[in-house]
Coordinates of C-alpha atoms in Angstrom, one line a residue:
M1 CA -25.8 107.9 -31.9
L2 CA -22.3 108.4 -33.3
T3 CA -21.9 104.7 -33.8
L4 CA -25.2 104.5 -35.8
V5 CA -24.2 107.4 -38.0
L6 CA -20.7 106.0 -38.7
F7 CA -22.2 102.6 -39.4
L8 CA -24.9 103.9 -41.9
A9 CA -22.2 106.2 -43.6
I10 CA -19.8 103.2 -44.0
L11 CA -22.7 100.9 -45.2
S12 CA -23.7 103.5 -47.8
L13 CA -20.1 104.0 -48.9
L14 CA -19.6 100.2 -49.4
V15 CA -23.0 99.5 -51.2
L16 CA -22.8 102.6 -53.4
A17 CA -19.3 101.6 -54.5
H18 CA -20.7 98.0 -55.2
E19 CA -23.7 99.4 -57.1
F20 CA -21.7 101.9 -59.0
G21 CA -19.5 98.9 -60.4
H22 CA -22.8 97.6 -61.9
F23 CA -24.0 101.0 -63.1
I24 CA -20.7 102.0 -64.9
T25 CA -20.1 98.7 -66.6
A26 CA -23.8 98.5 -67.6
R27 CA -23.8 101.9 -69.2
K28 CA -20.4 101.1 -71.0
S29 CA -21.9 97.8 -72.3
G30 CA -24.8 99.6 -74.0
M31 CA -27.4 98.7 -71.4
R32 CA -30.0 101.2 -70.1
V33 CA -30.1 102.1 -66.4
Y34 CA -33.4 103.3 -65.1
E35 CA -32.2 104.4 -61.7
F36 CA -29.1 104.9 -59.6
G37 CA -30.1 105.5 -56.1
W38 CA -28.6 106.2 -52.7
G39 CA -30.8 104.5 -50.1
F40 CA -33.8 102.3 -50.7
P41 CA -37.3 103.4 -51.9
P42 CA -39.6 105.1 -51.3
R43 CA -37.8 107.9 -53.3
A44 CA -37.5 111.3 -51.7
F45 CA -36.2 113.1 -54.8
G46 CA -34.0 112.6 -57.8
V47 CA -32.7 114.3 -61.0
Y48 CA -32.1 113.3 -64.6
R49 CA -30.8 115.1 -67.7
D50 CA -33.4 115.4 -70.5
P51 CA -31.8 113.7 -73.6
E52 CA -33.6 116.3 -75.9
N53 CA -32.8 119.7 -74.4
K54 CA -30.0 118.5 -72.1
K55 CA -31.6 120.3 -69.1
F56 CA -31.5 118.9 -65.7
I57 CA -35.0 117.9 -64.4
W58 CA -35.8 117.4 -60.7
V59 CA -38.1 114.7 -59.5
W60 CA -40.0 115.0 -56.3
G61 CA -41.9 112.0 -54.5
K62 CA -41.7 108.3 -54.9
G63 CA -43.4 108.1 -58.2
K64 CA -43.4 104.5 -59.4
S65 CA -40.2 103.7 -57.4
S66 CA -40.9 100.9 -54.9
L67 CA -38.8 98.6 -52.7
K68 CA -40.6 95.6 -54.3
D69 CA -39.2 96.2 -57.8
T70 CA -35.9 97.4 -56.3
A71 CA -34.9 94.6 -54.1
G72 CA -37.6 92.0 -54.6
G73 CA -36.8 91.0 -58.1
E74 CA -39.9 92.3 -59.7
E75 CA -39.7 93.7 -63.4
S76 CA -38.8 97.3 -63.7
A77 CA -40.2 99.7 -66.3
A78 CA -39.0 103.0 -67.6
E79 CA -40.4 105.9 -65.7
F80 CA -38.3 108.8 -67.2
P81 CA -36.4 109.2 -70.5
A82 CA -33.0 109.0 -68.9
T83 CA -31.2 107.7 -65.9
V84 CA -32.5 109.0 -62.5
Y85 CA -30.0 109.7 -59.9
S86 CA -32.1 109.5 -56.7
V87 CA -32.0 109.9 -52.9
N88 CA -34.3 107.6 -51.0
W89 CA -35.8 107.4 -47.5
L90 CA -34.2 104.2 -46.3
P91 CA -30.5 105.0 -45.7
L92 CA -29.3 101.4 -46.0
G93 CA -27.0 101.6 -49.0
G94 CA -28.0 102.0 -52.7
F95 CA -29.3 100.3 -55.8
C96 CA -29.0 100.1 -59.6
K97 CA -32.0 99.2 -61.7
I98 CA -30.8 97.9 -65.1
K99 CA -33.4 97.4 -68.0
G100 CA -34.0 93.7 -68.4
E101 CA -31.9 92.5 -65.3
N102 CA -34.6 89.9 -64.5
G103 CA -34.9 88.5 -67.9
E104 CA -37.5 90.7 -69.4
D105 CA -36.9 92.7 -72.7
K106 CA -34.6 90.2 -74.2
A107 CA -35.3 91.4 -77.7
E108 CA -34.2 95.0 -77.1
P109 CA -30.5 95.9 -77.7
D110 CA -30.2 98.0 -74.5
S111 CA -31.5 95.4 -72.2
F112 CA -29.3 93.3 -70.0
G113 CA -30.9 90.1 -71.2
Y114 CA -30.1 90.9 -74.8
Q115 CA -26.3 91.0 -74.1
K116 CA -23.6 88.4 -74.8
T117 CA -22.7 86.3 -71.9
W118 CA -19.3 88.0 -71.3
K119 CA -20.9 91.3 -71.0
K120 CA -23.6 90.0 -68.5
I121 CA -20.7 88.5 -66.5
I122 CA -18.7 91.7 -66.3
V123 CA -21.6 93.7 -65.2
L124 CA -22.4 91.1 -62.4
V125 CA -18.8 90.9 -61.0
A126 CA -18.1 94.6 -61.3
G127 CA -19.8 95.1 -58.0
V128 CA -17.4 92.8 -56.0
T129 CA -14.5 94.3 -58.2
M130 CA -15.4 97.7 -56.9
N131 CA -15.5 96.6 -53.2
F132 CA -12.1 95.0 -53.6
L133 CA -10.5 98.1 -55.2
L134 CA -12.2 100.3 -52.4
A135 CA -10.6 98.1 -49.9
A136 CA -7.3 98.3 -51.6
A137 CA -7.6 102.0 -51.8
L138 CA -8.4 102.4 -48.1
L139 CA -5.7 100.2 -47.0
S140 CA -3.3 102.2 -49.3
V141 CA -4.3 105.5 -47.7
G142 CA -4.0 103.6 -44.2
F143 CA -0.4 102.7 -45.0
V144 CA 0.5 106.3 -45.7
I145 CA -0.8 107.5 -42.4
G146 CA 0.0 104.2 -40.4
L147 CA -2.2 101.1 -40.0
P148 CA -2.4 98.7 -37.0
A149 CA -0.7 95.5 -37.7
D150 CA 0.5 92.2 -35.9
M151 CA 4.1 92.8 -35.4
N152 CA 4.9 89.3 -34.4
G153 CA 7.2 87.8 -37.0
L154 CA 7.1 91.0 -39.0
E155 CA 10.2 91.0 -41.4
D156 CA 9.8 93.8 -43.8
S157 CA 12.7 96.3 -44.1
D158 CA 10.5 98.7 -45.9
A159 CA 8.0 99.1 -43.0
I160 CA 8.3 102.2 -40.8
I161 CA 7.2 101.4 -37.2
V162 CA 5.1 104.4 -36.1
Q163 CA 4.0 102.8 -32.8
A164 CA 5.8 100.1 -30.8
P165 CA 4.0 96.8 -30.5
A166 CA 1.7 96.2 -27.5
V167 CA -0.2 93.1 -26.5
M168 CA -3.8 93.9 -27.6
I169 CA -7.0 91.9 -27.4
Q170 CA -8.5 91.0 -30.8
Q171 CA -11.4 89.0 -29.8
V172 CA -13.1 87.9 -26.4
E173 CA -14.7 84.5 -26.3
K174 CA -18.3 84.3 -25.2
N175 CA -18.8 83.1 -21.4
S176 CA -15.0 83.2 -20.8
P177 CA -13.3 84.5 -17.8
A178 CA -12.2 87.5 -20.0
E179 CA -15.8 88.4 -20.9
K180 CA -17.0 88.0 -17.3
A181 CA -14.2 90.4 -16.2
T182 CA -15.4 92.9 -18.9
L183 CA -12.2 92.8 -21.0
M184 CA -12.9 94.3 -24.5
V185 CA -11.6 94.2 -28.0
G186 CA -8.8 96.9 -28.2
D187 CA -7.8 96.7 -24.6
K188 CA -4.0 96.8 -24.3
I189 CA -2.5 94.4 -21.7
L190 CA 0.2 96.3 -19.5
S191 CA 0.7 93.9 -16.7
I192 CA -0.7 90.7 -15.0
N193 CA -0.2 90.5 -11.2
S194 CA 2.3 93.3 -11.4
I195 CA 4.4 91.5 -14.0
E196 CA 4.9 93.7 -17.2
I197 CA 3.5 92.0 -20.3
K198 CA 5.9 92.6 -23.4
Y199 CA 4.6 90.2 -25.9
S200 CA 1.5 87.9 -26.3
G201 CA 3.6 84.5 -26.0
Q202 CA 4.9 85.7 -22.6
M203 CA 1.3 86.4 -21.5
V204 CA 0.1 83.0 -22.6
S205 CA 2.9 81.3 -20.7
L206 CA 2.1 83.3 -17.7
I207 CA -1.5 82.4 -17.7
K208 CA -0.7 78.7 -17.9
E209 CA 1.8 79.0 -15.2
I210 CA -0.7 80.6 -12.9
G211 CA -3.2 78.1 -13.7
K212 CA -6.1 79.0 -11.3
G213 CA -7.3 81.9 -9.3
E214 CA -7.7 85.7 -9.5
L215 CA -5.7 87.8 -11.8
A216 CA -5.0 91.6 -11.4
I217 CA -4.9 92.8 -15.0
K218 CA -3.8 96.3 -15.7
I219 CA -5.0 97.5 -19.2
S220 CA -5.0 100.6 -21.3
R221 CA -8.4 101.4 -22.9
S222 CA -8.9 104.5 -24.9
G223 CA -5.9 106.0 -23.5
E224 CA -6.9 105.5 -19.9
E225 CA -5.3 102.9 -17.6
K226 CA -7.5 100.5 -15.5
M227 CA -7.1 97.6 -13.2
I228 CA -9.5 94.7 -13.9
K229 CA -9.9 91.5 -11.9
A230 CA -10.4 88.2 -13.7
V231 CA -10.7 84.7 -12.3
L232 CA -9.0 81.7 -14.0
E233 CA -11.4 78.6 -13.7
G234 CA -8.9 76.1 -14.9
G235 CA -7.7 73.5 -12.7
S236 CA -4.4 72.9 -14.2
A237 CA -1.9 74.7 -16.6
A238 CA -3.1 72.6 -19.5
D239 CA -6.7 73.7 -19.3
S240 CA -6.2 77.3 -18.1
R241 CA -7.5 79.9 -20.4
L242 CA -8.5 83.5 -20.1
G243 CA -10.5 83.4 -23.3
V244 CA -9.1 86.1 -25.4
Y245 CA -7.2 86.3 -29.0
L246 CA -4.0 88.4 -28.8
A247 CA -1.9 90.3 -31.1
D248 CA 1.4 92.1 -30.9
A249 CA -0.2 95.1 -32.3
G250 CA 1.7 98.1 -33.5
V251 CA 1.3 100.7 -36.1
I252 CA 3.3 100.7 -39.3
R253 CA 3.4 102.8 -42.5
Y254 CA 5.2 102.8 -45.8
P255 CA 6.6 105.4 -48.1
W256 CA 3.9 106.7 -50.3
Y257 CA 5.4 104.9 -53.5
L258 CA 5.1 101.6 -51.7
A259 CA 1.8 102.1 -49.9
V260 CA -0.4 101.3 -53.0
Y261 CA 1.3 98.1 -53.7
K262 CA 1.2 97.1 -50.1
G263 CA -2.5 98.0 -50.0
F264 CA -3.3 95.8 -52.9
V265 CA -1.3 92.9 -51.2
A266 CA -3.1 93.4 -48.0
A267 CA -6.5 93.3 -49.7
G268 CA -5.6 90.1 -51.4
I269 CA -4.4 88.4 -48.3
G270 CA -7.7 89.6 -46.7
V271 CA -9.7 88.0 -49.3
I272 CA -7.8 84.6 -48.8
N273 CA -8.5 84.8 -45.0
I274 CA -12.1 85.6 -45.4
L275 CA -12.4 82.7 -47.8
V276 CA -10.9 80.3 -45.3
A277 CA -13.3 81.6 -42.6
F278 CA -16.3 81.0 -44.9
Y279 CA -15.1 77.5 -45.7
F280 CA -15.1 76.7 -42.0
L281 CA -18.3 78.4 -41.4
F282 CA -20.1 76.4 -44.0
K283 CA -18.2 73.2 -43.2
N284 CA -19.6 73.6 -39.6
L285 CA -23.0 74.3 -40.7
I286 CA -23.2 71.3 -43.1
I287 CA -21.9 68.8 -40.3
G288 CA -24.3 70.3 -37.8
Q289 CA -22.0 72.4 -35.5
G290 CA -23.9 75.4 -36.1
L291 CA -22.5 79.0 -36.1
S292 CA -19.3 78.1 -34.1
L293 CA -17.4 81.0 -35.6
D294 CA -18.2 84.5 -34.2
V295 CA -20.5 85.7 -37.0
S296 CA -21.9 89.0 -36.8
G297 CA -24.9 90.7 -38.2
P298 CA -25.7 94.4 -38.7
V299 CA -25.8 95.0 -34.9
G300 CA -22.4 93.2 -34.3
I301 CA -20.8 95.2 -37.3
A302 CA -22.2 98.5 -35.9
I303 CA -20.6 97.7 -32.5
V304 CA -17.2 96.9 -34.1
V305 CA -17.4 100.0 -36.1
G306 CA -17.9 102.1 -33.0
Q307 CA -15.1 100.3 -31.1
S308 CA -12.8 101.0 -34.1
A309 CA -13.6 104.7 -34.2
K310 CA -12.7 105.0 -30.5
L311 CA -9.4 103.3 -31.1
G312 CA -8.6 105.8 -33.9
F313 CA -9.2 106.8 -37.5
N314 CA -6.6 104.4 -38.8
Y315 CA -8.3 101.4 -37.1
L316 CA -11.8 102.7 -38.6
I317 CA -10.1 102.6 -42.1
N318 CA -8.8 98.9 -41.4
V319 CA -12.3 97.7 -40.3
T320 CA -14.0 99.4 -43.2
A321 CA -11.7 97.8 -45.7
M322 CA -12.2 94.3 -44.1
I323 CA -16.1 94.8 -44.3
S324 CA -15.8 95.8 -48.0
L325 CA -13.8 92.6 -48.7
S326 CA -16.4 90.4 -46.7
L327 CA -19.1 92.0 -48.8
A328 CA -17.2 91.2 -52.0
V329 CA -16.5 87.6 -50.9
I330 CA -20.3 87.1 -49.9
N331 CA -21.6 88.6 -53.1
I332 CA -19.4 86.3 -55.5
L333 CA -20.6 83.1 -53.8
P334 CA -22.6 81.0 -56.3
F335 CA -25.6 81.3 -54.1
P336 CA -29.1 82.3 -55.6
A337 CA -30.0 86.1 -55.0
L338 CA -26.4 87.0 -54.9
D339 CA -24.2 88.3 -57.9
G340 CA -22.4 84.9 -58.0
G341 CA -25.7 83.0 -58.0
R342 CA -27.1 85.1 -61.1
A343 CA -23.7 84.6 -62.8
M344 CA -24.1 80.9 -62.1
F345 CA -27.5 80.7 -64.1
I346 CA -25.9 82.8 -67.0
L347 CA -23.0 80.3 -67.1
I348 CA -25.4 77.3 -67.0
E349 CA -27.2 78.7 -70.1
K350 CA -23.9 79.2 -71.8
F351 CA -22.4 75.8 -71.3
T352 CA -25.6 73.7 -71.6
G353 CA -27.3 75.7 -74.3
K354 CA -30.6 75.6 -72.3
K355 CA -31.8 78.5 -70.1
V356 CA -33.2 77.7 -66.8
P357 CA -37.1 78.7 -67.1
L358 CA -37.3 82.4 -65.7
K359 CA -40.0 81.4 -63.2
Y360 CA -37.6 78.8 -61.6
E361 CA -34.6 81.1 -61.6
Q362 CA -36.8 83.8 -59.9
L363 CA -38.0 81.2 -57.4
A364 CA -34.4 80.1 -56.7
H365 CA -33.4 83.8 -56.0
T366 CA -36.5 84.5 -53.9
I367 CA -35.7 81.4 -51.7
G368 CA -32.1 82.4 -51.6
F369 CA -33.0 85.9 -50.6
A370 CA -35.3 84.4 -47.8
L371 CA -32.6 82.1 -46.4
L372 CA -30.1 85.1 -46.4
M373 CA -32.5 87.2 -44.5
A374 CA -33.1 84.4 -42.0
L375 CA -29.4 84.2 -41.5
I376 CA -29.2 87.8 -40.9
V377 CA -32.2 87.5 -38.4
V378 CA -30.4 84.7 -36.4
V379 CA -27.0 86.4 -36.2
T380 CA -28.7 89.8 -35.3
W381 CA -30.7 88.0 -32.5
R382 CA -27.3 86.6 -31.3
D383 CA -25.8 90.1 -31.4
V384 CA -28.6 91.9 -29.6
K385 CA -28.8 89.1 -26.9
G386 CA -25.1 89.4 -26.4
L387 CA -25.6 93.1 -25.5
F388 CA -27.8 92.0 -22.5

């Protein structure tokens, strides 16, 4: 239950930050915003400020608010004389309804469609910008209190080591000896066959040296020491693998006056790593190798959030920042239905002088949305199947 609550809270934070980027830039650009909501319709309640008497007016019930015109690309119409700030029944993030965002009302100055190209682009990229800024802020706070980091090769005289490095499992391969032995992400390897493990390179060499047979692995999990038996199935040192990705993980922090800079640097490096991961993901899909990378859907992300929370608040901060960066990278991709896809159509119109007919653009966004939902269903099914 706690994992579900944490997952929904983090999802709401990330999506609301994203939508707030759209909201504030749209307002500053002279566009009208019909509604800024937490969760998805049907609406539970909302409030707006009457532009004439300046009083706050409460709204109860769903009214004309629907999931179809919020997430389905349908045209929206004004329901109230000012922006409604709403709370909705489906706690899956949030939304921002901007006048004319789907191409309607182009002749009206407060419409999205009326604005110049650069204003439209700013509004569209503001969401991913907010996700990047949120990740950088989280990492900055993390570096003040101490964040987990791979200490292997760390050469930073400004870093203050809070916790000495330990060999920690970062990922467990499917159907590997490690998975069969119930080793988990976050486990710290203390010893193998009574040999103390001090760094990851030593552990890799030891596994290859043993080659085949049973291992007695002493781990620390959530502060409790356990003995786990694993069986190496390789026939020689060359093909002997436990099936884990390791890190010499410690906890470092920085003085407060350096933490912000380090947070932005870490966010930038995170974006680069995520882009590289997406490159290999799309490459494998194109050449027919399928989802060879460990892609997670909502269920998998919720599990990671729960595991991170058990490891500590600083681990949860780190994971939340990485999810925020992933959301930013995904949304900026030039794929229909995403912010990057909408920006692509606007740039096509700008540079060709011809607008893609609205019905074809909406069709592209609908197909793109359907493909994204299909991908989420596939990876969610893999996540659920993996639980059993």
